[in-house]
Coordinates of C-alpha atoms in Angstrom, one line a residue:
M5 CA 35.7 119.6 45.2
R6 CA 35.8 118.3 48.8
S7 CA 36.4 114.8 47.5
V8 CA 39.3 116.0 45.3
I9 CA 40.9 117.8 48.2
A10 CA 40.4 114.7 50.5
I11 CA 41.9 112.3 48.0
A12 CA 44.8 114.8 47.3
Y13 CA 45.6 114.9 51.0
D14 CA 45.4 111.1 51.2
T15 CA 47.8 110.8 48.2
L16 CA 50.2 113.3 49.8
T17 CA 50.3 111.5 53.1
L18 CA 50.7 108.2 51.3
L19 CA 53.6 109.4 49.2
C20 CA 55.3 111.2 52.1
R21 CA 55.6 107.9 54.0
R22 CA 57.8 106.4 51.4
R23 CA 61.6 106.3 51.5
L24 CA 61.9 107.9 48.1
F25 CA 60.3 111.1 49.5
W26 CA 62.9 111.4 52.3
L27 CA 65.6 110.5 49.8
N28 CA 64.5 113.4 47.6
V29 CA 64.3 115.7 50.6
W30 CA 67.8 114.7 51.9
F31 CA 69.2 115.1 48.4
S32 CA 67.7 118.6 48.2
A33 CA 69.2 119.5 51.5
A34 CA 72.5 118.1 50.4
V35 CA 72.5 120.3 47.3
V36 CA 71.9 123.3 49.5
L37 CA 74.6 122.3 51.9
V38 CA 77.2 121.9 49.2
V39 CA 76.4 125.3 47.7
A40 CA 76.3 126.9 51.2
S41 CA 79.7 125.3 52.1
M42 CA 81.4 127.3 49.3
S43 CA 83.0 130.6 50.3
C44 CA 85.6 133.0 49.2
H45 CA 88.3 134.6 51.4
E46 CA 91.2 137.0 50.9
A47 CA 93.5 134.3 49.7
G48 CA 91.2 132.1 47.6
W49 CA 88.1 130.0 48.1
S50 CA 87.1 127.0 50.2
L51 CA 84.7 124.2 50.3
G52 CA 83.0 122.3 53.2
F53 CA 82.7 125.4 55.4
G54 CA 86.4 126.0 55.4
L55 CA 87.5 122.4 55.7
K56 CA 89.3 122.5 52.4
S57 CA 90.8 125.7 50.9
W58 CA 92.5 126.5 47.6
P59 CA 94.6 129.6 47.0
S60 CA 93.6 131.8 44.1
G61 CA 94.6 135.2 42.8
Y62 CA 91.3 136.1 41.3
L63 CA 88.6 134.1 43.0
T64 CA 88.6 136.0 46.3
K65 CA 86.3 137.7 48.7
G66 CA 84.5 140.7 47.1
S67 CA 85.8 140.0 43.6
P68 CA 83.5 139.8 40.5
W69 CA 84.4 136.2 40.2
E70 CA 82.8 135.5 43.6
T71 CA 79.5 136.6 42.3
T72 CA 80.1 134.7 39.1
L73 CA 80.8 131.5 41.1
F74 CA 77.6 131.7 43.3
F75 CA 75.3 132.8 40.5
G76 CA 76.6 130.1 38.2
V77 CA 76.4 127.3 40.7
I78 CA 72.9 128.3 41.9
Q79 CA 71.6 128.7 38.4
R80 CA 72.8 125.2 37.6
A81 CA 71.4 123.8 40.8
T82 CA 67.9 125.1 39.8
Q83 CA 68.3 123.6 36.3
W84 CA 69.8 120.2 37.1
W85 CA 68.1 119.5 40.5
V86 CA 65.0 121.6 41.1
A87 CA 63.7 121.3 37.5
G88 CA 65.6 118.2 36.5
A89 CA 66.5 115.3 38.8
A90 CA 64.1 116.1 41.7
P91 CA 60.9 115.8 39.6
L92 CA 62.2 112.6 38.0
L93 CA 62.8 111.2 41.4
A94 CA 59.3 112.2 42.5
L95 CA 58.0 110.5 39.4
F96 CA 59.3 107.1 40.7
S97 CA 56.9 107.4 43.6
M98 CA 54.0 108.9 41.5
A99 CA 54.1 106.0 39.0
S100 CA 52.7 103.5 41.5
V101 CA 49.8 105.6 42.8
V102 CA 47.2 105.0 40.1
P103 CA 47.9 101.3 39.5
K104 CA 47.6 100.6 43.3
T105 CA 44.3 102.7 43.3
L106 CA 42.9 100.5 40.6
K107 CA 43.5 97.2 42.4
S108 CA 40.2 95.4 43.0
G109 CA 40.1 95.8 46.8
Q110 CA 41.2 99.4 47.1
A111 CA 39.2 100.4 44.0
A112 CA 36.0 99.0 45.5
L113 CA 36.6 100.8 48.8
L114 CA 37.7 104.1 47.2
F115 CA 35.0 104.5 44.5
T116 CA 32.2 103.8 47.0
K117 CA 33.2 107.0 48.9
T118 CA 33.0 109.2 45.8
Q119 CA 30.6 109.1 42.9
S120 CA 33.0 110.7 40.4
R121 CA 35.9 108.7 39.1
S122 CA 37.4 111.9 37.7
A123 CA 37.7 113.2 41.3
V124 CA 39.8 110.2 42.2
L125 CA 42.3 110.8 39.3
L126 CA 42.4 114.6 39.8
G127 CA 42.9 114.1 43.6
R128 CA 45.8 111.7 42.9
F129 CA 47.3 114.1 40.4
A130 CA 47.0 117.1 42.7
G131 CA 48.5 115.2 45.6
G132 CA 51.4 114.3 43.4
L133 CA 52.0 117.9 42.5
V134 CA 52.1 119.0 46.1
F135 CA 54.4 116.0 46.8
A136 CA 56.9 117.2 44.1
A137 CA 56.6 120.8 45.3
I138 CA 58.0 120.0 48.8
P139 CA 61.6 119.1 47.8
A140 CA 61.6 122.0 45.3
L141 CA 60.6 124.5 48.0
I142 CA 63.2 123.2 50.4
C143 CA 66.0 123.5 47.8
V144 CA 65.0 126.9 46.5
T145 CA 64.5 128.3 50.0
G146 CA 68.0 127.0 50.9
L147 CA 69.6 128.5 47.8
F148 CA 67.8 131.8 48.4
L149 CA 69.1 132.0 52.0
T150 CA 72.6 130.9 50.8
L151 CA 72.7 133.7 48.2
G152 CA 71.7 136.3 50.8
W153 CA 74.1 135.0 53.4
R154 CA 77.2 134.8 51.1
L155 CA 76.6 137.8 48.9
G156 CA 73.9 139.9 50.6
V157 CA 71.7 139.4 47.5
W158 CA 68.1 138.5 48.4
E159 CA 66.8 137.4 45.0
T160 CA 63.2 136.5 45.4
R161 CA 63.0 135.6 41.7
L162 CA 64.6 132.3 42.6
F163 CA 61.2 131.1 43.8
L164 CA 60.0 131.3 40.2
A165 CA 61.9 128.0 39.6
I166 CA 59.2 126.2 41.6
P167 CA 56.2 126.8 39.2
F168 CA 58.4 126.0 36.2
A169 CA 59.6 122.8 37.8
L170 CA 56.0 121.8 38.7
L171 CA 54.8 122.6 35.2
L172 CA 57.4 120.2 33.8
F173 CA 56.5 117.6 36.4
S174 CA 52.8 117.9 35.7
A175 CA 53.3 116.9 32.1
L176 CA 55.2 113.8 33.0
S177 CA 52.8 113.0 35.9
A178 CA 49.8 113.3 33.6
V179 CA 51.3 110.8 31.2
T180 CA 52.0 108.5 34.2
V181 CA 48.4 108.7 35.3
L182 CA 47.1 107.9 31.8
L183 CA 49.5 104.9 31.5
G184 CA 48.6 103.8 35.0
V185 CA 44.9 103.6 34.0
L186 CA 45.8 102.0 30.7
T187 CA 48.2 99.3 31.9
K188 CA 47.6 99.1 35.7
S189 CA 51.4 98.5 36.0
S190 CA 53.8 100.8 37.9
S191 CA 56.9 99.7 36.1
A192 CA 55.3 100.0 32.6
S193 CA 54.0 103.5 33.4
L194 CA 57.4 104.7 34.7
V195 CA 59.5 103.2 31.9
V196 CA 57.2 104.5 29.1
T197 CA 57.0 107.9 30.7
L198 CA 60.8 108.2 30.9
I199 CA 61.2 107.0 27.3
L200 CA 58.6 109.6 26.2
A201 CA 60.4 112.4 28.1
A202 CA 63.8 111.5 26.5
S203 CA 62.1 111.3 23.1
V204 CA 60.4 114.7 23.5
M205 CA 63.7 116.3 24.4
A206 CA 65.5 114.8 21.5
L207 CA 62.7 115.7 19.1
Q208 CA 62.5 119.3 20.2
D209 CA 66.3 119.6 20.0
A210 CA 66.2 118.3 16.4
A211 CA 63.2 120.6 15.6
S212 CA 64.7 123.7 17.2
R213 CA 67.2 124.3 14.3
P214 CA 68.1 122.7 10.9
A215 CA 70.9 120.3 10.7
E216 CA 74.3 121.9 10.4
V217 CA 76.4 121.3 7.3
E218 CA 80.1 122.0 6.7
D219 CA 80.0 123.3 3.1
E220 CA 77.8 126.1 1.9
G221 CA 77.3 124.3 -1.4
D222 CA 76.2 121.2 0.4
F223 CA 73.7 123.3 2.3
K224 CA 72.2 124.7 -0.8
G225 CA 71.9 121.2 -2.3
M226 CA 70.3 119.8 0.9
V227 CA 67.7 122.6 1.5
R228 CA 65.0 121.1 -0.8
S229 CA 65.5 117.6 0.6
A230 CA 65.8 118.6 4.3
S231 CA 63.3 121.4 4.5
G232 CA 60.3 119.0 4.3
G233 CA 61.7 116.8 7.1
F234 CA 62.5 119.8 9.3
V235 CA 59.0 121.2 8.9
A236 CA 57.6 117.7 9.7
L237 CA 59.7 117.6 12.9
Q238 CA 58.4 121.0 13.9
I239 CA 54.8 119.9 13.3
V240 CA 55.2 116.8 15.4
A241 CA 57.0 118.6 18.2
W242 CA 54.6 121.5 18.4
P243 CA 51.8 119.9 20.6
L244 CA 54.3 118.2 23.0
P245 CA 55.5 119.7 26.3
R246 CA 58.0 122.5 25.6
T247 CA 60.8 121.4 28.0
Q248 CA 63.6 123.3 26.4
E249 CA 61.7 126.6 26.2
L250 CA 60.5 126.2 29.7
M251 CA 64.0 125.6 31.0
E252 CA 65.3 128.7 29.2
G253 CA 62.3 130.7 30.3
M254 CA 63.0 129.7 33.9
D255 CA 66.6 131.0 33.6
R256 CA 65.4 134.3 32.1
A257 CA 62.7 134.7 34.8
I258 CA 65.2 134.2 37.6
R259 CA 67.7 136.5 35.9
L260 CA 70.9 135.7 37.8
R261 CA 73.3 137.7 35.6
A262 CA 76.9 137.4 36.8
P263 CA 79.4 140.2 36.0
R264 CA 81.4 137.7 34.0
P265 CA 80.4 134.5 32.2
F266 CA 80.5 131.4 34.3
R267 CA 82.3 129.5 31.5
D268 CA 85.3 131.9 31.8
L269 CA 85.5 131.0 35.5
V270 CA 85.5 127.3 34.7
R271 CA 88.1 127.6 32.0
R272 CA 90.6 129.1 34.4
W273 CA 89.5 127.3 37.5
R274 CA 92.1 125.3 39.4
I275 CA 91.5 122.8 42.2
G276 CA 94.9 122.2 43.6
N277 CA 97.2 121.2 40.7
L278 CA 94.2 120.1 38.6
R279 CA 92.9 122.6 36.1
V280 CA 89.2 122.2 35.2
G281 CA 89.9 123.4 31.8
A282 CA 88.0 124.0 28.6
A283 CA 86.5 120.5 28.3
A284 CA 84.7 120.9 31.6
A285 CA 83.5 124.3 30.6
E286 CA 81.9 122.9 27.5
V287 CA 80.1 120.2 29.5
I288 CA 78.9 122.6 32.2
D289 CA 77.8 125.4 29.9
A290 CA 77.0 123.4 26.7
A291 CA 73.6 125.0 26.4
S292 CA 75.1 128.4 25.5
E293 CA 76.7 126.8 22.4
L294 CA 73.4 125.9 20.8
P295 CA 72.3 128.3 18.0
A296 CA 68.7 128.1 19.1
Q297 CA 66.7 131.3 19.0
P298 CA 66.1 133.1 22.3
V299 CA 62.8 132.6 24.1
T300 CA 60.7 135.7 23.8
P301 CA 57.7 136.5 26.1
L302 CA 55.4 135.4 23.2
K303 CA 57.2 132.0 22.9
M304 CA 57.2 131.6 26.7
G305 CA 53.5 132.1 26.8
E306 CA 53.0 129.7 24.0
A307 CA 55.2 127.1 25.8
V308 CA 53.2 127.4 29.0
M309 CA 49.9 127.2 27.1
V310 CA 51.0 124.2 25.0
T311 CA 52.4 122.3 28.0
T312 CA 49.3 123.0 30.1
G313 CA 47.0 122.0 27.3
F314 CA 49.0 118.7 26.8
C315 CA 48.6 118.0 30.6
G316 CA 44.9 118.8 30.5
L317 CA 44.2 116.6 27.4
T318 CA 46.2 113.7 28.9
L319 CA 44.3 113.9 32.1
L320 CA 41.0 114.1 30.2
G321 CA 42.0 111.0 28.2
A322 CA 42.8 109.2 31.5
V323 CA 39.3 110.1 32.9
V324 CA 37.5 109.0 29.8
L325 CA 39.4 105.7 29.8
L326 CA 38.7 105.1 33.5
N327 CA 35.0 105.8 33.1
R328 CA 34.7 103.1 30.4
R329 CA 36.5 100.5 32.5
D330 CA 34.8 98.0 34.7
L331 CA 36.3 98.0 38.2

């Protein structure tokens, strides 16, 4: 256990020295600053801490639309950055850790200090998790303080976004560790992991609901031919990380429920003479259009167990493969 902690600390210090870490931190701070710079006043709303203002008859201080604005923007910041872009950016640094560890000179030095090769991999993996948690903690803390400052709402459930983000990152990081042992190549590990992540999302999206048809008669005619393929998609997607269910579960756990839908605000939103309009509303809130079934607590528990099991089995495969290799 001590060797795992020591290697995890060494991994964390190694990753924190890289420019990508500070880029991730500065981007997280920038997300917080952009959200914090938004404010509503008696005549409208402003951006950039009052540097640019737009008049509005409905988006004003104390109106229900003000709560809708901040709740909607913060919810999407946790989705798109804390649990989305930030873990992917951390993965770029994590992909090179294991291949560099397995280089002949460093491997000879490192594996003489510990008798267990599994301790090395687990330490690298644990250090990567802590590394990914730092930008997430910075961003969520900033969003928490912003929400309390602007609306007087101190919503501690925002911090639940961090374990969800780390669970999603752990699945990708475990795949990167396995590929690092298998290929000893940073670029190959990163590219294959990104392809796998995109494939898993597309597969789960296809398996979450049957294909839509325009005509009811066509649907009846396609049921027999399509049902087998749909069941096969569900079987293939079941043991994979549940990215969609975890993202939806994160939103339900945070529970930022605005008095009015954020889409309605975007539909009528004007920035100067430019109206954001319905097209932007569909892009920003496209997930609500999906006819997928809501995530129940039972499904949420299954998603966590399956994703955790996938991560554990992937790490186990990496350990077995490393123990059979000559270094």
